Amino acid sequence: MSSYTIACPCLFGLESVLSGEVKRMGGQDIQVTDGKVIFRGDSHMVARANIMLRTAERVLIVMGMFKAESFTELFDGVSEIPLEEYIGKYDAFPVKGWSISSKLKSIPDCQKIIKKAMAKRLGQHYGLQMLPETGELVQVRFSIHKDMVSIMLDTSGLPLHKRGYRAHSNLAPIKETLAAGIADIAHIKPGTKVYDPFCGSGTILIESAMKALKIPPGLRRRFAAERWSSIPENVWREERERGFDSIVRDSQFMAYGSDIDQECVLLTEQNCKKASVSKKIKCSLADIRDFKVPDGDFVLVCNPPYGERMLDIKNAEKLYKIMGEVFEPGHGRSYCIISPHENFENIFGREASRRRKLYNGMLKCQLFMFY
């Protein structure tokens, strides 16, 4: 098949960032919905999306979409999809998925019906009463939202935020895809100077460096579809070469991180080394009270500590007040701070120039931007 419908889910709030990535990557017929970007592309685009996209959670090939309000309609809808164009005679095709705001509420029942319909269609096509499923794993994912069913193949395997550089993290790490999205919103470029005074495990610093240096996040990891016969090996090789050639090697970018916890400093240094950006990131032990505004233009991006217990919230509020005092405004200074606290601006002491609703996992946050 020369062209696919490709769906990439993302964290809520990052849809426009992801659609911008897809457009720059060459995706066609781009559609943006809540938590998802859909576009058209060939097998090269499937590989490129896995290797290059920073804010996508997965890369899925959409085999079919239809409306179903009953299990009969679900079975019939799956049966009409040309599954044989995607799934081989010996491929194993387990089914998993979810249903929200739909008449078909039972996930186990939906799984069974979809699997049964797929097995019947593929069995008839290949002339088999029982499919062996002894070949490559082809993970089938379904989503049912307001009775609209999508049947998809997962080309990624492990979720795309699993970059490979963060084997260990601190207690409250920010997701790599969210950090990458914030770096995009903050307009991190090859010549930007970045600061993070709450570096934790270094995710914001590393994602900022990877964006500035145009290092593809999936360059060094493997994907489920690399084992599929439907996408030739040379496609993955060519797209990795393309990604490698895109890296900016003469960038003036530098990032500086600090944390009050020595273990976080060491962890950041270890993760920077794994991500091959340690030469562009310097990290030190420091208290936010001692932060001094650096000379020249810079972008400060941070995810300050926050807890749900009352004591943690009170400590976080003290921290916000200190931040407002040491993060002095001025020409060429940009501060991007993500927080779930609804009263952050009042405690910080200034009204944000811009705000953006984002989700850190299931936690609703705001990205407060001060220019």
Tab-separated table of C-alpha atoms in Angstrom:
chain	number	residue	atom	x	y	z
A	1	MET	CA	0.000	0.000	0.000
A	2	SER	CA	1.486	3.350	-1.089
A	3	SER	CA	-0.412	5.619	1.313
A	4	TYR	CA	-1.651	5.293	4.889
A	5	THR	CA	-3.918	7.228	7.207
A	6	ILE	CA	-1.700	7.861	10.223
A	7	ALA	CA	-2.952	8.849	13.681
A	8	CYS	CA	-0.698	10.219	16.406
A	9	PRO	CA	-2.208	10.691	19.881
A	10	CYS	CA	-0.688	13.349	22.136
A	11	LEU	CA	-1.171	14.954	25.533
A	12	PHE	CA	-4.109	17.351	25.665
A	13	GLY	CA	-2.916	20.883	24.929
A	14	LEU	CA	-0.129	19.819	22.564
A	15	GLU	CA	-2.290	19.220	19.473
A	16	SER	CA	-1.177	22.405	17.683
A	17	VAL	CA	2.471	21.723	18.499
A	18	LEU	CA	2.218	18.187	17.120
A	19	SER	CA	0.368	19.327	13.986
A	20	GLY	CA	3.170	21.831	13.370
A	21	GLU	CA	5.717	19.022	13.650
A	22	VAL	CA	3.739	16.865	11.233
A	23	LYS	CA	3.461	19.718	8.729
A	24	ARG	CA	7.212	20.420	8.827
A	25	MET	CA	7.838	16.695	8.426
A	26	GLY	CA	5.804	16.552	5.230
A	27	GLY	CA	2.516	15.017	6.411
A	28	GLN	CA	-0.471	15.585	4.124
A	29	ASP	CA	-4.204	16.233	4.739
A	30	ILE	CA	-3.599	17.074	8.407
A	31	GLN	CA	-6.599	16.929	10.750
A	32	VAL	CA	-6.478	18.016	14.395
A	33	THR	CA	-8.854	16.661	17.032
A	34	ASP	CA	-8.723	16.583	20.831
A	35	GLY	CA	-5.630	14.614	21.819
A	36	LYS	CA	-4.845	13.427	18.291
A	37	VAL	CA	-3.431	14.491	14.925
A	38	ILE	CA	-4.374	12.526	11.795
A	39	PHE	CA	-2.589	12.808	8.431
A	40	ARG	CA	-1.666	10.915	5.273
A	41	GLY	CA	1.706	9.485	4.332
A	42	ASP	CA	3.579	6.527	2.880
A	43	SER	CA	5.793	3.962	4.628
A	44	HIS	CA	8.635	6.502	4.777
A	45	MET	CA	6.293	8.841	6.658
A	46	VAL	CA	5.433	6.077	9.158
A	47	ALA	CA	9.127	5.551	9.900
A	48	ARG	CA	9.865	9.292	9.895
A	49	ALA	CA	7.042	9.990	12.356
A	50	ASN	CA	8.379	7.402	14.809
A	51	ILE	CA	11.940	8.695	14.562
A	52	MET	CA	11.320	12.444	14.357
A	53	LEU	CA	8.162	13.432	16.251
A	54	ARG	CA	8.806	14.922	19.696
A	55	THR	CA	5.279	15.343	21.085
A	56	ALA	CA	3.453	12.272	19.709
A	57	GLU	CA	2.768	9.383	22.085
A	58	ARG	CA	2.469	6.746	19.343
A	59	VAL	CA	2.274	6.367	15.570
A	60	LEU	CA	-0.793	4.369	14.537
A	61	ILE	CA	-1.919	3.237	11.096
A	62	VAL	CA	-5.700	3.611	10.772
A	63	MET	CA	-7.117	0.532	9.004
A	64	GLY	CA	-10.749	1.615	9.248
A	65	MET	CA	-13.234	3.978	10.887
A	66	PHE	CA	-17.017	3.515	11.216
A	67	LYS	CA	-19.959	4.082	13.552
A	68	ALA	CA	-21.184	1.257	15.788
A	69	GLU	CA	-23.919	1.330	18.410
A	70	SER	CA	-24.219	-2.454	18.813
A	71	PHE	CA	-21.899	-5.457	18.826
A	72	THR	CA	-23.429	-6.574	15.505
A	73	GLU	CA	-22.485	-3.234	13.932
A	74	LEU	CA	-19.021	-3.515	15.481
A	75	PHE	CA	-18.515	-7.013	14.029
A	76	ASP	CA	-19.812	-6.027	10.600
A	77	GLY	CA	-17.722	-2.834	10.535
A	78	VAL	CA	-14.495	-4.689	11.324
A	79	SER	CA	-15.359	-7.417	8.784
A	80	GLU	CA	-15.508	-4.836	5.977
A	81	ILE	CA	-11.968	-3.526	6.594
A	82	PRO	CA	-9.347	-4.865	4.106
A	83	LEU	CA	-7.288	-6.314	6.963
A	84	GLU	CA	-5.251	-8.541	4.645
A	85	GLU	CA	-3.532	-5.413	3.286
A	86	TYR	CA	-1.986	-4.886	6.727
A	87	ILE	CA	-1.807	-8.270	8.485
A	88	GLY	CA	0.043	-11.287	7.110
A	89	LYS	CA	-0.956	-14.937	7.112
A	90	TYR	CA	1.150	-15.823	10.156
A	91	ASP	CA	1.141	-12.488	12.044
A	92	ALA	CA	-0.030	-12.418	15.657
A	93	PHE	CA	-2.600	-9.657	16.144
A	94	PRO	CA	-3.620	-9.118	19.789
A	95	VAL	CA	-6.329	-6.502	20.374
A	96	LYS	CA	-6.517	-3.782	23.037
A	97	GLY	CA	-8.262	-0.432	23.297
A	98	TRP	CA	-10.763	1.837	25.040
A	99	SER	CA	-14.296	3.206	24.816
A	100	ILE	CA	-15.531	6.592	26.052
A	101	SER	CA	-19.010	8.158	25.841
A	102	SER	CA	-20.278	5.272	23.708
A	103	LYS	CA	-23.039	2.689	23.844
A	104	LEU	CA	-20.445	-0.105	23.675
A	105	LYS	CA	-19.012	0.198	27.176
A	106	SER	CA	-17.506	-3.241	27.897
A	107	ILE	CA	-13.858	-3.223	26.825
A	108	PRO	CA	-13.416	-7.050	27.129
A	109	ASP	CA	-16.517	-7.643	24.982
A	110	CYS	CA	-15.323	-5.153	22.376
A	111	GLN	CA	-11.937	-6.889	22.283
A	112	LYS	CA	-13.563	-10.287	21.742
A	113	ILE	CA	-15.888	-9.065	18.979
A	114	ILE	CA	-13.101	-7.226	17.120
A	115	LYS	CA	-10.760	-10.217	17.387
A	116	LYS	CA	-13.484	-12.600	16.195
A	117	ALA	CA	-14.349	-10.413	13.196
A	118	MET	CA	-10.688	-10.023	12.262
A	119	ALA	CA	-10.032	-13.749	12.531
A	120	LYS	CA	-13.024	-14.544	10.313
A	121	ARG	CA	-12.008	-12.044	7.606
A	122	LEU	CA	-8.331	-13.046	7.600
A	123	GLY	CA	-9.155	-16.762	7.772
A	124	GLN	CA	-11.389	-16.494	4.716
A	125	HIS	CA	-8.757	-14.525	2.815
A	126	TYR	CA	-5.897	-16.912	3.610
A	127	GLY	CA	-8.018	-20.070	3.341
A	128	LEU	CA	-7.502	-21.083	6.970
A	129	GLN	CA	-9.996	-22.192	9.594
A	130	MET	CA	-7.500	-21.427	12.368
A	131	LEU	CA	-4.901	-18.660	12.051
A	132	PRO	CA	-1.523	-19.787	13.490
A	133	GLU	CA	-0.408	-16.346	14.788
A	134	THR	CA	3.172	-17.601	15.038
A	135	GLY	CA	4.757	-14.746	13.087
A	136	GLU	CA	5.552	-11.136	13.958
A	137	LEU	CA	3.496	-9.275	16.552
A	138	VAL	CA	1.154	-6.722	14.971
A	139	GLN	CA	-0.583	-4.919	17.840
A	140	VAL	CA	-4.151	-3.881	17.034
A	141	ARG	CA	-5.571	-0.921	18.937
A	142	PHE	CA	-9.168	0.268	18.870
A	143	SER	CA	-10.781	3.442	20.125
A	144	ILE	CA	-14.508	4.062	20.449
A	145	HIS	CA	-15.489	7.677	21.114
A	146	LYS	CA	-19.114	8.769	20.881
A	147	ASP	CA	-19.874	5.527	18.989
A	148	MET	CA	-17.190	6.207	16.337
A	149	VAL	CA	-14.824	3.241	16.047
A	150	SER	CA	-11.218	3.414	14.875
A	151	ILE	CA	-9.300	0.183	14.219
A	152	MET	CA	-5.552	0.812	14.120
A	153	LEU	CA	-2.123	-0.832	14.059
A	154	ASP	CA	0.488	0.311	16.574
A	155	THR	CA	3.761	0.857	14.694
A	156	SER	CA	5.658	2.198	17.724
A	157	GLY	CA	5.616	-0.554	20.334
A	158	LEU	CA	6.872	1.183	23.458
A	159	PRO	CA	5.349	4.674	23.737
A	160	LEU	CA	7.378	7.385	22.032
A	161	HIS	CA	8.140	9.252	25.254
A	162	LYS	CA	10.425	6.314	26.092
A	163	ARG	CA	13.476	7.976	24.537
A	164	GLY	CA	15.954	5.697	26.275
A	165	TYR	CA	17.955	8.296	28.202
A	166	ARG	CA	15.906	8.263	31.400
A	167	ALA	CA	16.267	4.828	32.972
A	168	HIS	CA	15.860	6.471	36.384
A	169	SER	CA	14.042	9.632	37.423
A	170	ASN	CA	13.138	11.651	40.490
A	171	LEU	CA	9.792	11.289	42.279
A	172	ALA	CA	7.795	13.662	40.052
A	173	PRO	CA	9.287	13.657	36.567
A	174	ILE	CA	7.754	15.639	33.737
A	175	LYS	CA	6.918	13.490	30.708
A	176	GLU	CA	9.442	13.758	27.866
A	177	THR	CA	6.757	14.588	25.299
A	178	LEU	CA	5.379	17.381	27.498
A	179	ALA	CA	8.860	18.815	28.059
A	180	ALA	CA	9.431	18.717	24.290
A	181	GLY	CA	6.127	20.518	23.720
A	182	ILE	CA	7.038	23.236	26.212
A	183	ALA	CA	10.429	23.655	24.502
A	184	ASP	CA	8.574	24.186	21.227
A	185	ILE	CA	6.138	26.681	22.766
A	186	ALA	CA	9.097	28.509	24.349
A	187	HIS	CA	10.708	28.823	20.884
A	188	ILE	CA	13.958	27.087	21.812
A	189	LYS	CA	16.368	27.527	18.884
A	190	PRO	CA	19.989	26.585	18.029
A	191	GLY	CA	21.266	29.816	19.583
A	192	THR	CA	19.080	29.916	22.705
A	193	LYS	CA	20.446	30.001	26.252
A	194	VAL	CA	18.181	27.931	28.541
A	195	TYR	CA	17.954	27.764	32.345
A	196	ASP	CA	16.073	25.349	34.614
A	197	PRO	CA	16.581	25.954	38.361
A	198	PHE	CA	14.472	22.874	39.280
A	199	CYS	CA	16.156	20.403	36.932
A	200	GLY	CA	15.016	17.165	38.665
A	201	SER	CA	16.125	14.391	36.311
A	202	GLY	CA	17.013	16.845	33.534
A	203	THR	CA	14.104	16.184	31.171
A	204	ILE	CA	13.389	19.831	30.281
A	205	LEU	CA	17.084	20.544	29.713
A	206	ILE	CA	17.574	17.438	27.572
A	207	GLU	CA	14.453	17.965	25.455
A	208	SER	CA	15.434	21.616	24.949
A	209	ALA	CA	18.903	20.568	23.820
A	210	MET	CA	17.542	17.898	21.485
A	211	LYS	CA	15.179	20.419	19.905
A	212	ALA	CA	17.878	23.090	19.541
A	213	LEU	CA	20.329	20.622	18.027
A	214	LYS	CA	17.571	18.974	15.955
A	215	ILE	CA	18.434	15.543	17.349
A	216	PRO	CA	15.565	13.166	16.444
A	217	PRO	CA	14.171	11.684	19.699
A	218	GLY	CA	13.752	8.199	18.197
A	219	LEU	CA	17.073	8.035	16.385
A	220	ARG	CA	18.596	5.395	18.672
A	221	ARG	CA	15.587	3.264	19.578
A	222	ARG	CA	13.678	0.516	17.797
A	223	PHE	CA	10.018	0.311	16.826
A	224	ALA	CA	7.491	-2.500	16.477
A	225	ALA	CA	6.941	-1.967	12.738
A	226	GLU	CA	10.633	-2.514	11.986
A	227	ARG	CA	9.875	-6.248	12.224
A	228	TRP	CA	6.961	-6.080	9.787
A	229	SER	CA	7.399	-7.311	6.239
A	230	SER	CA	5.064	-4.546	4.985
A	231	ILE	CA	7.685	-1.832	5.631
A	232	PRO	CA	11.083	-2.665	4.045
A	233	GLU	CA	14.277	-2.402	6.114
A	234	ASN	CA	15.736	0.209	3.770
A	235	VAL	CA	12.891	2.608	4.663
A	236	TRP	CA	13.965	2.670	8.312
A	237	ARG	CA	17.640	2.934	7.342
A	238	GLU	CA	17.023	5.858	4.992
A	239	GLU	CA	14.876	7.725	7.533
A	240	ARG	CA	17.502	7.266	10.256
A	241	GLU	CA	20.138	8.633	7.866
A	242	ARG	CA	17.820	11.550	7.137
A	243	GLY	CA	17.429	12.207	10.871
A	244	PHE	CA	21.159	11.921	11.498
A	245	ASP	CA	21.901	14.407	8.704
A	246	SER	CA	19.449	16.923	10.202
A	247	ILE	CA	21.461	17.344	13.439
A	248	VAL	CA	22.900	20.835	13.937
A	249	ARG	CA	26.570	20.371	14.847
A	250	ASP	CA	27.693	24.000	15.188
A	251	SER	CA	24.940	25.228	17.506
A	252	GLN	CA	25.614	27.971	20.068
A	253	PHE	CA	22.888	26.532	22.304
A	254	MET	CA	23.733	26.060	25.987
A	255	ALA	CA	21.570	25.015	28.923
A	256	TYR	CA	22.169	25.441	32.633
A	257	GLY	CA	20.373	23.452	35.288
A	258	SER	CA	20.417	23.490	39.058
A	259	ASP	CA	18.642	21.778	41.914
A	260	ILE	CA	18.730	21.856	45.702
A	261	ASP	CA	19.077	18.034	45.741
A	262	GLN	CA	22.526	16.625	44.945
A	263	GLU	CA	20.989	13.346	43.761
A	264	CYS	CA	18.949	15.251	41.165
A	265	VAL	CA	22.082	17.001	39.925
A	266	LEU	CA	23.885	13.672	39.537
A	267	LEU	CA	20.839	12.107	37.880
A	268	THR	CA	20.601	14.980	35.397
A	269	GLU	CA	24.271	14.600	34.528
A	270	GLN	CA	23.837	10.855	33.975
A	271	ASN	CA	20.775	11.341	31.764
A	272	CYS	CA	22.474	14.101	29.746
A	273	LYS	CA	25.328	11.721	29.043
A	274	LYS	CA	22.922	8.974	27.918
A	275	ALA	CA	21.200	11.461	25.614
A	276	SER	CA	24.590	12.558	24.172
A	277	VAL	CA	23.993	16.227	25.054
A	278	SER	CA	26.247	16.546	28.114
A	279	LYS	CA	28.569	19.001	26.326
A	280	LYS	CA	25.650	21.400	25.935
A	281	ILE	CA	24.284	21.186	29.492
A	282	LYS	CA	25.894	22.291	32.741
A	283	CYS	CA	24.332	21.389	36.069
A	284	SER	CA	25.061	22.533	39.622
A	285	LEU	CA	23.801	22.330	43.201
A	286	ALA	CA	21.920	25.519	44.107
A	287	ASP	CA	18.943	26.889	46.036
A	288	ILE	CA	16.354	28.923	44.133
A	289	ARG	CA	16.874	31.722	46.669
A	290	ASP	CA	20.362	32.199	45.274
A	291	PHE	CA	19.301	32.405	41.624
A	292	LYS	CA	20.867	35.355	39.824
A	293	VAL	CA	19.449	36.619	36.561
A	294	PRO	CA	22.104	35.925	33.892
A	295	ASP	CA	23.374	38.506	31.429
A	296	GLY	CA	21.953	38.645	27.922
A	297	ASP	CA	18.879	37.023	26.424
A	298	PHE	CA	17.699	33.706	27.843
A	299	VAL	CA	14.705	31.398	28.261
A	300	LEU	CA	14.009	29.953	31.693
A	301	VAL	CA	11.789	26.860	31.609
A	302	CYS	CA	10.866	24.999	34.788
A	303	ASN	CA	8.480	22.622	36.506
A	304	PRO	CA	8.687	23.682	40.173
A	305	PRO	CA	7.799	21.126	42.876
A	306	TYR	CA	4.134	20.759	43.732
A	307	GLY	CA	2.233	18.315	45.932
A	308	GLU	CA	-1.394	17.579	46.719
A	309	ARG	CA	-1.007	17.481	50.493
A	310	MET	CA	-1.665	20.758	52.321
A	311	LEU	CA	1.888	21.019	53.669
A	312	ASP	CA	3.346	20.461	50.206
A	313	ILE	CA	1.021	23.076	48.712
A	314	LYS	CA	2.050	25.634	51.345
A	315	ASN	CA	5.726	24.934	50.638
A	316	ALA	CA	5.080	25.252	46.912
A	317	GLU	CA	3.401	28.619	47.477
A	318	LYS	CA	6.450	29.845	49.406
A	319	LEU	CA	8.553	28.697	46.483
A	320	TYR	CA	6.371	30.586	43.982
A	321	LYS	CA	6.791	33.784	45.986
A	322	ILE	CA	10.582	33.395	45.984
A	323	MET	CA	10.503	32.733	42.240
A	324	GLY	CA	8.586	35.949	41.668
A	325	GLU	CA	11.268	37.836	43.566
A	326	VAL	CA	14.345	36.327	41.850
A	327	PHE	CA	12.926	35.953	38.319
A	328	GLU	CA	13.348	39.630	37.523
A	329	PRO	CA	11.604	40.903	34.369
A	330	GLY	CA	13.598	42.597	31.639
A	331	HIS	CA	14.219	42.852	27.912
A	332	GLY	CA	15.240	39.530	26.342
A	333	ARG	CA	14.196	37.518	29.407
A	334	SER	CA	11.548	34.817	29.000
A	335	TYR	CA	10.153	32.711	31.838
A	336	CYS	CA	7.997	29.624	31.115
A	337	ILE	CA	6.661	27.964	34.257
A	338	ILE	CA	4.263	25.023	34.384
A	339	SER	CA	2.082	24.700	37.480
A	340	PRO	CA	-1.295	23.207	38.472
A	341	HIS	CA	-1.897	25.948	41.075
A	342	GLU	CA	-4.922	28.044	40.074
A	343	ASN	CA	-3.637	31.061	42.017
A	344	PHE	CA	-0.050	30.894	40.753
A	345	GLU	CA	0.083	34.400	39.244
A	346	ASN	CA	-1.107	36.115	42.426
A	347	ILE	CA	1.471	34.278	44.525
A	348	PHE	CA	4.220	34.808	41.930
A	349	GLY	CA	3.396	38.511	41.941
A	350	ARG	CA	2.915	39.169	38.223
A	351	GLU	CA	0.303	38.499	35.579
A	352	ALA	CA	1.504	36.201	32.818
A	353	SER	CA	1.975	37.585	29.306
A	354	ARG	CA	0.420	34.367	27.994
A	355	ARG	CA	-1.080	31.186	29.428
A	356	ARG	CA	-1.605	27.773	27.913
A	357	LYS	CA	-3.597	24.850	29.317
A	358	LEU	CA	-1.562	21.634	29.388
A	359	TYR	CA	-1.760	18.264	31.102
A	360	ASN	CA	1.129	16.721	33.027
A	361	GLY	CA	-0.175	13.166	32.983
A	362	MET	CA	-3.710	13.485	34.389
A	363	LEU	CA	-2.888	16.710	36.242
A	364	LYS	CA	-4.391	19.817	34.631
A	365	CYS	CA	-1.798	22.583	34.543
A	366	GLN	CA	-1.145	25.977	33.053
A	367	LEU	CA	2.028	27.043	31.299
A	368	PHE	CA	2.588	30.602	32.497
A	369	MET	CA	4.755	32.657	30.148
A	370	PHE	CA	6.320	35.937	31.241
A	371	TYR	CA	8.138	38.074	28.667
